[in-house]
PDB file of C-alpha atoms in Angstrom:
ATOM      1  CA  UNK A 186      38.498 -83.548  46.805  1.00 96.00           C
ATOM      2  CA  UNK A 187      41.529 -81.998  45.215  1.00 97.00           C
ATOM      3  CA  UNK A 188      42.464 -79.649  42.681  1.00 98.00           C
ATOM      4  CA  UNK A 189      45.594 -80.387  39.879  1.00 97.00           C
ATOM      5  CA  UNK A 190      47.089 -78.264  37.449  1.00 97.00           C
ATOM      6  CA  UNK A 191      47.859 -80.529  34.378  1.00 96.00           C
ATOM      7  CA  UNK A 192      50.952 -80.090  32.087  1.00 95.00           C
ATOM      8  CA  UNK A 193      48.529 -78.588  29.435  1.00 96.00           C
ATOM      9  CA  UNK A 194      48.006 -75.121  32.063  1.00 95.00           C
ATOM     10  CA  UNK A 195      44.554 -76.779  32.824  1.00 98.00           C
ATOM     11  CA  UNK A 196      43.267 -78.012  36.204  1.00 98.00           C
ATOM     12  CA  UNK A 197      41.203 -80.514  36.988  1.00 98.00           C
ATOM     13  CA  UNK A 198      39.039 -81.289  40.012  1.00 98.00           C
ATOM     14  CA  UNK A 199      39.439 -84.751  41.719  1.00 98.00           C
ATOM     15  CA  UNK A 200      37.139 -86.560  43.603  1.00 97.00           C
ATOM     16  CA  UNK A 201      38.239 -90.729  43.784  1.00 94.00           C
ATOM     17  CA  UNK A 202      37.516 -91.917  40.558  1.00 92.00           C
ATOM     18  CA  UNK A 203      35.791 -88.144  38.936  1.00 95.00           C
ATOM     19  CA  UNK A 204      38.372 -86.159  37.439  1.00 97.00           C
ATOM     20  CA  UNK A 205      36.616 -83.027  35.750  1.00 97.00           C
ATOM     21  CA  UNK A 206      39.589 -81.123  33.635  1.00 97.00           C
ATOM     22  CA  UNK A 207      38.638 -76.991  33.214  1.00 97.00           C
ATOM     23  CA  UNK A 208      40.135 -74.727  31.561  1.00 96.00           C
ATOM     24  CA  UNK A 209      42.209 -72.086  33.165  1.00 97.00           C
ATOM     25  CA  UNK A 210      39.668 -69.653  32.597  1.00 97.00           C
ATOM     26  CA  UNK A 211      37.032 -71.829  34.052  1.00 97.00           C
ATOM     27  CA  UNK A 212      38.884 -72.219  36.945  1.00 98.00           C
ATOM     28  CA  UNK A 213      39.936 -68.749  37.685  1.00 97.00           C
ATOM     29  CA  UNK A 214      36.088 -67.727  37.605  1.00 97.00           C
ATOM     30  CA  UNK A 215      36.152 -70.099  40.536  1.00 97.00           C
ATOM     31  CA  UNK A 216      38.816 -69.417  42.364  1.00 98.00           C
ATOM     32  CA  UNK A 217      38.359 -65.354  42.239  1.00 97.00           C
ATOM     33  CA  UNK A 218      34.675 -66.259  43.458  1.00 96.00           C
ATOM     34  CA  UNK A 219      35.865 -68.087  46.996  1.00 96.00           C
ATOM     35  CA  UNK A 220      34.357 -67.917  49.448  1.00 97.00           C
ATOM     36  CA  UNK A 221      30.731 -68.205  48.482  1.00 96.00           C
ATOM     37  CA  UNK A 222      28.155 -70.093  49.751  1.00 97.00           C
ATOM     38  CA  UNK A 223      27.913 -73.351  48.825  1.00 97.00           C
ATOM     39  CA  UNK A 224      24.748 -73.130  46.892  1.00 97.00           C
ATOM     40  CA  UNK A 225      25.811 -70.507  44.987  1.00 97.00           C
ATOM     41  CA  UNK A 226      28.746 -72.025  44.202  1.00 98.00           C
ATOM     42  CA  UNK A 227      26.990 -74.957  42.837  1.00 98.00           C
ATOM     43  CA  UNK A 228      24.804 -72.928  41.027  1.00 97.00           C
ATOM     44  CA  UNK A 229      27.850 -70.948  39.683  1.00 97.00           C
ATOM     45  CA  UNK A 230      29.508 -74.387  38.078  1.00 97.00           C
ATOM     46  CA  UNK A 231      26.229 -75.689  37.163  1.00 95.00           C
ATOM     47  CA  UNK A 232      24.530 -73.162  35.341  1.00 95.00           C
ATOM     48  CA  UNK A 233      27.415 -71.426  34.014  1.00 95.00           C
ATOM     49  CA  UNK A 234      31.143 -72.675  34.135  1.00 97.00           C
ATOM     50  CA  UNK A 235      30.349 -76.084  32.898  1.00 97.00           C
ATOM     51  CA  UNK A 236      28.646 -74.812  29.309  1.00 93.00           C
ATOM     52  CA  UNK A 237      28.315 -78.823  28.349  1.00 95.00           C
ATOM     53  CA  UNK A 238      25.934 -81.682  29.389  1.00 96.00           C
ATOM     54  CA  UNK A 239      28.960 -83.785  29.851  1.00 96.00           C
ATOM     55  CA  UNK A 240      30.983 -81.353  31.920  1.00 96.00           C
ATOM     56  CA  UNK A 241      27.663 -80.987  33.970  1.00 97.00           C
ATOM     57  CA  UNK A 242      27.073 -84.786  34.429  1.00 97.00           C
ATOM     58  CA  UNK A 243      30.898 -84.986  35.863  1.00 97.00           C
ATOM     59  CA  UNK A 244      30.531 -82.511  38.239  1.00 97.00           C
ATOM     60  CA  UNK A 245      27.257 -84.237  39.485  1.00 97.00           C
ATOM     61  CA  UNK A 246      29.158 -87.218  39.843  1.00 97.00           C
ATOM     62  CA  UNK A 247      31.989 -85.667  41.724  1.00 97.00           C
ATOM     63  CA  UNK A 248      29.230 -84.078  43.930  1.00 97.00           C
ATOM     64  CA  UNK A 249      27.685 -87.083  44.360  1.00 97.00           C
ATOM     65  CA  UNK A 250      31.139 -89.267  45.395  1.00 96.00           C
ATOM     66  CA  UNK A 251      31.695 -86.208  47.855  1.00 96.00           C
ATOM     67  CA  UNK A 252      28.338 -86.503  49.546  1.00 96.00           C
ATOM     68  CA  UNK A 253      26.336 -84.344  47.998  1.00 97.00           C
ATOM     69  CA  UNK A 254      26.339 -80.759  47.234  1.00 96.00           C
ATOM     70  CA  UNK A 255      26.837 -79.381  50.904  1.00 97.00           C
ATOM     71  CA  UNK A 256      30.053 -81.488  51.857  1.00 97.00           C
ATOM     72  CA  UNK A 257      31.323 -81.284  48.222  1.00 98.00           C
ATOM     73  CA  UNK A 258      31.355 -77.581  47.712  1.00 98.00           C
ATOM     74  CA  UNK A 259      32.809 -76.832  51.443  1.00 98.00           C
ATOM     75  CA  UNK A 260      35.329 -79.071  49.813  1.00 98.00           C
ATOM     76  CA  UNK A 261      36.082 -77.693  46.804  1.00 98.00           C
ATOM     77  CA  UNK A 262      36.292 -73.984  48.473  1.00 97.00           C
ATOM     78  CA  UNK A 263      38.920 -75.710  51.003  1.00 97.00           C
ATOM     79  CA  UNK A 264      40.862 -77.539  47.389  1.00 98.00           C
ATOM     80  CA  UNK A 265      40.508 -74.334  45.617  1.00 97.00           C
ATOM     81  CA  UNK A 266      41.915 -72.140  48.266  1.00 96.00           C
ATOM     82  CA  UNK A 267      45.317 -73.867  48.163  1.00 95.00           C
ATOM     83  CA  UNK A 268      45.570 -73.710  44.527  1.00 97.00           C
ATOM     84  CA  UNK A 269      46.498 -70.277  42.650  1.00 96.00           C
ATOM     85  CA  UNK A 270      45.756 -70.136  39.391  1.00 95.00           C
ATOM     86  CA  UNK A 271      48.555 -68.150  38.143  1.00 89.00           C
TER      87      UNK A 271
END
């Protein structure tokens, strides 16, 4: 899993063939909230970052490519870490 930051000042998270694009705000709520445990950071993009069924059915997909929610979110903490969204 990796984090970009697109030309637009978005950033999207990449997992193989998932690419879920967020906006900056979106993405600083998750980078100020690292580290957190992985379940709560699910629950954080799940129930509240991602306000759209579609945003919510990438992200399951990307979770699901990564190996499910355990290995995915230690992943994204790892991505998100080396990524400053300023």
């Amino acid at each position: 899993m990796k984090i970009e930051r697109t030309a637009q000042g978005q950033f999207a998270i990449v997992q193989g063939s998932q690419r879920l694009v967020l906006e900056r705000t979106q993405y600083e709520d998750i980078f100020y909230a690292v580290p957190l445990e992985n379940a709560s950071l699910y629950r954080l993009l799940n129930d509240t970052i991602l306000g759209t069924d579609a945003l919510r059915t990438v992200f399951r997909s990307i979770v699901a490519e990564a190996g499910g929610s355990e290995k995915a979110m230690a992943a994204l903490q790892e991505a998100v870490k080396g990524v400053d969204p300023a």
